[in-house]
CSV table of C-alpha atoms in Angstrom, one decimal:
chain,number,residue,atom,x,y,z
A,1,MET,CA,-3.4,-4.9,17.6
A,2,THR,CA,-5.5,-7.6,16.4
A,3,LYS,CA,-5.0,-7.2,12.2
A,4,HIS,CA,-8.9,-6.6,12.0
A,5,GLU,CA,-8.0,-3.6,14.4
A,6,LEU,CA,-5.2,-2.5,11.7
A,7,VAL,CA,-7.8,-3.2,9.5
A,8,GLU,CA,-10.5,-1.4,10.8
A,9,THR,CA,-8.2,1.6,11.4
A,10,GLY,CA,-6.6,1.9,8.1
A,11,TYR,CA,-10.4,2.7,7.0
A,12,ARG,CA,-11.4,5.5,9.2
A,13,ILE,CA,-7.8,7.2,9.5
A,14,PHE,CA,-7.5,7.0,5.7
A,15,SER,CA,-11.9,7.3,5.1
A,16,GLU,CA,-10.6,11.3,4.8
A,17,PHE,CA,-9.3,11.1,1.3
A,18,GLU,CA,-12.5,11.0,-1.7
A,19,LYS,CA,-11.6,9.1,-4.7
A,20,PRO,CA,-9.9,12.2,-6.5
A,21,SER,CA,-10.5,12.1,-10.4
A,22,LEU,CA,-6.7,11.5,-12.0
A,23,LEU,CA,-5.7,8.4,-10.2
A,24,GLN,CA,-2.7,8.5,-12.1
A,25,GLU,CA,0.4,10.9,-12.2
A,26,SER,CA,0.6,11.6,-16.0
A,27,ARG,CA,-2.6,13.5,-18.0
A,28,ASP,CA,-0.7,11.9,-21.0
A,29,LEU,CA,-1.8,8.3,-20.6
A,30,ASP,CA,0.0,5.5,-22.7
A,31,PRO,CA,-2.7,2.5,-23.5
A,32,GLU,CA,-1.2,0.7,-20.4
A,33,GLY,CA,-1.7,3.9,-18.4
A,34,ARG,CA,-5.3,4.1,-20.1
A,35,ALA,CA,-6.4,0.4,-18.6
A,36,HIS,CA,-4.7,1.3,-15.0
A,37,GLU,CA,-7.1,4.7,-15.2
A,38,ALA,CA,-10.1,2.7,-16.3
A,39,LEU,CA,-9.7,0.0,-12.9
A,40,LEU,CA,-8.9,2.1,-11.0
A,41,LYS,CA,-12.1,4.3,-11.6
A,42,SER,CA,-14.0,1.4,-12.1
A,43,ARG,CA,-12.9,0.4,-8.0
A,44,LYS,CA,-14.0,1.4,-5.0
A,45,ARG,CA,-11.8,1.7,-2.1
A,46,ASN,CA,-13.0,-1.7,-0.6
A,47,THR,CA,-13.4,-3.2,-4.0
A,48,LEU,CA,-9.7,-2.7,-5.2
A,49,GLN,CA,-9.0,-7.2,-5.5
A,50,LEU,CA,-5.9,-8.7,-5.1
A,51,ASP,CA,-5.7,-9.2,-8.8
A,52,ASP,CA,-5.6,-5.6,-9.5
A,53,VAL,CA,-2.4,-4.8,-8.2
A,54,ALA,CA,-0.3,-8.1,-6.8
A,55,GLY,CA,1.7,-8.2,-10.1
A,56,ILE,CA,4.4,-5.3,-10.4
A,57,GLY,CA,5.4,-5.6,-13.3
A,58,TYR,CA,1.9,-4.4,-14.6
A,59,ASN,CA,0.5,-2.7,-11.6
A,60,PRO,CA,-1.3,0.0,-11.6
A,61,ILE,CA,0.0,1.4,-8.0
A,62,THR,CA,3.1,2.0,-9.5
A,63,CYS,CA,2.0,5.4,-11.6
A,64,ILE,CA,-0.9,6.6,-8.5
A,65,THR,CA,-0.8,10.0,-7.8
A,66,PRO,CA,-1.3,11.0,-4.0
A,67,GLU,CA,-4.8,11.5,-4.0
A,68,GLY,CA,-5.1,7.9,-5.6
A,69,MET,CA,-2.6,6.7,-2.7
A,70,ALA,CA,-3.7,8.1,0.3
A,71,TYR,CA,-7.9,6.9,-1.3
A,72,PHE,CA,-6.6,3.3,-1.9
A,73,MET,CA,-4.3,2.9,1.7
A,74,PRO,CA,-6.2,1.3,3.5
A,75,ARG,CA,-7.6,-1.3,1.4
A,76,LEU,CA,-3.6,-2.4,-0.2
A,77,LEU,CA,-3.1,-2.7,3.6
A,78,GLU,CA,-5.9,-4.4,4.5
A,79,LEU,CA,-4.6,-6.7,1.3
A,80,ALA,CA,-1.0,-6.7,2.4
A,81,LEU,CA,-2.1,-8.5,5.4
A,82,ASP,CA,-4.2,-11.0,4.5
A,83,ILE,CA,-1.0,-13.0,3.9
A,84,GLU,CA,-2.8,-16.6,4.1
A,85,SER,CA,-5.8,-15.5,1.7
A,86,ASN,CA,-2.8,-14.0,-0.7
A,87,SER,CA,-1.1,-17.5,-0.9
A,88,LYS,CA,-4.4,-19.5,-2.2
A,89,SER,CA,-4.8,-17.2,-4.8
A,90,GLU,CA,-3.6,-17.5,-8.7
A,91,ALA,CA,-1.3,-13.5,-8.3
A,92,GLU,CA,1.9,-13.2,-6.6
A,93,PRO,CA,1.5,-12.7,-2.9
A,94,TYR,CA,1.1,-9.2,-2.4
A,95,LEU,CA,2.7,-7.5,0.2
A,96,TRP,CA,6.2,-8.7,-1.6
A,97,GLY,CA,4.5,-5.8,-4.1
A,98,PHE,CA,3.5,-3.7,-2.4
A,99,ILE,CA,6.9,-3.6,0.3
A,100,LEU,CA,8.5,-2.4,-3.1
A,101,GLN,CA,5.0,-0.1,-3.6
A,102,ILE,CA,5.9,1.8,-0.3
A,103,MET,CA,9.9,1.9,0.2
A,104,PRO,CA,11.2,5.0,0.0
A,105,ASN,CA,13.0,6.1,-3.1
A,106,SER,CA,12.7,9.4,-5.4
A,107,ASN,CA,9.2,8.7,-6.0
A,108,GLU,CA,8.6,9.4,-1.9
A,109,ASP,CA,5.8,12.4,-3.3
A,110,ARG,CA,3.0,10.4,-3.3
A,111,PHE,CA,2.9,10.3,0.1
A,112,ARG,CA,2.6,14.0,0.5
A,113,ARG,CA,-1.0,13.5,1.0
A,114,PHE,CA,0.0,11.8,4.4
A,115,ARG,CA,0.0,13.2,7.8
A,116,SER,CA,1.8,11.5,11.5
A,117,GLU,CA,-1.3,9.2,11.9
A,118,HIS,CA,-1.1,7.8,8.2
A,119,TYR,CA,2.7,7.6,8.9
A,120,CYS,CA,2.1,6.0,12.2
A,121,HIS,CA,-0.8,3.9,11.3
A,122,VAL,CA,1.3,2.4,8.0
A,123,CYS,CA,4.2,1.4,10.9
A,124,SER,CA,2.6,0.0,13.3
A,125,VAL,CA,0.6,-2.7,10.0
A,126,LEU,CA,4.4,-2.7,8.9
A,127,ARG,CA,5.2,-3.6,13.5
A,128,PHE,CA,2.5,-6.4,13.0
A,129,ILE,CA,3.5,-8.2,9.7
A,130,GLU,CA,7.4,-8.2,11.5
A,131,ASP,CA,5.9,-9.2,14.5
A,132,ASN,CA,3.0,-11.7,12.9
A,133,PHE,CA,4.9,-12.9,9.5
A,134,ILE,CA,9.0,-12.4,10.1
A,135,SER,CA,9.0,-16.1,8.7
A,136,TYR,CA,7.3,-15.4,5.4
A,137,ILE,CA,9.8,-12.1,5.1
A,138,LYS,CA,13.1,-14.4,4.6
A,139,GLU,CA,11.5,-17.1,2.9
A,140,GLN,CA,10.5,-14.6,-0.1
A,141,LEU,CA,14.0,-13.2,0.6
A,142,MET,CA,13.3,-9.7,1.8
A,143,GLU,CA,14.1,-9.1,4.7
A,144,ASN,CA,16.3,-6.3,3.9
A,145,GLU,CA,13.5,-4.0,1.7
A,146,PHE,CA,11.3,-4.7,4.6
A,147,GLU,CA,13.7,-3.8,7.5
A,148,ILE,CA,14.2,-1.1,5.0
A,149,THR,CA,10.5,0.2,4.5
A,150,LEU,CA,9.3,-0.2,8.5
A,151,LYS,CA,13.2,1.7,9.0
A,152,ALA,CA,11.4,4.9,6.7
A,153,TRP,CA,8.1,4.7,8.0
A,154,CYS,CA,8.6,3.8,11.2
A,155,ALA,CA,10.4,7.6,11.8
A,156,LYS,CA,8.4,9.1,9.3
A,157,CYS,CA,5.9,8.6,12.4
A,158,ALA,CA,8.6,9.3,15.0
A,159,GLN,CA,9.2,12.5,12.4
A,160,GLN,CA,5.5,13.8,12.1
A,161,SER,CA,4.6,13.5,15.6
A,162,THR,CA,7.2,15.9,17.5
């Protein structure tokens, strides 16, 4: 698949998810959490911007609800694939942050709304990144994190498909 086809497919298969009323995990949000909630509420799936999510330290995706992750995932995939534009932006390149956000950890509950087709699509996007942007991954010194993430998502795809 081409990058364009991967993006289109992502929007199609994640289109079943409506925008949730609560986008941040905690109902007792601190000022930063309230700012993140307001930002995400002000965005539609396709209007989330690189500058909204590219900061590794200050990022609304870190504490997003499972429903919010399912809703915004196609846009996150699109932003992660847009490495050429990312490098021209004032924001940090998003691929690094994206890998950290979907890397296996104790917060995997945020993907609980995903089914086989969703896991498999993310696996396909990660394989595309591996095939087309491995030099960028090496340049960013994120080979280990990328490999762990790729294996985990593709294993979930295989596991869910059986």
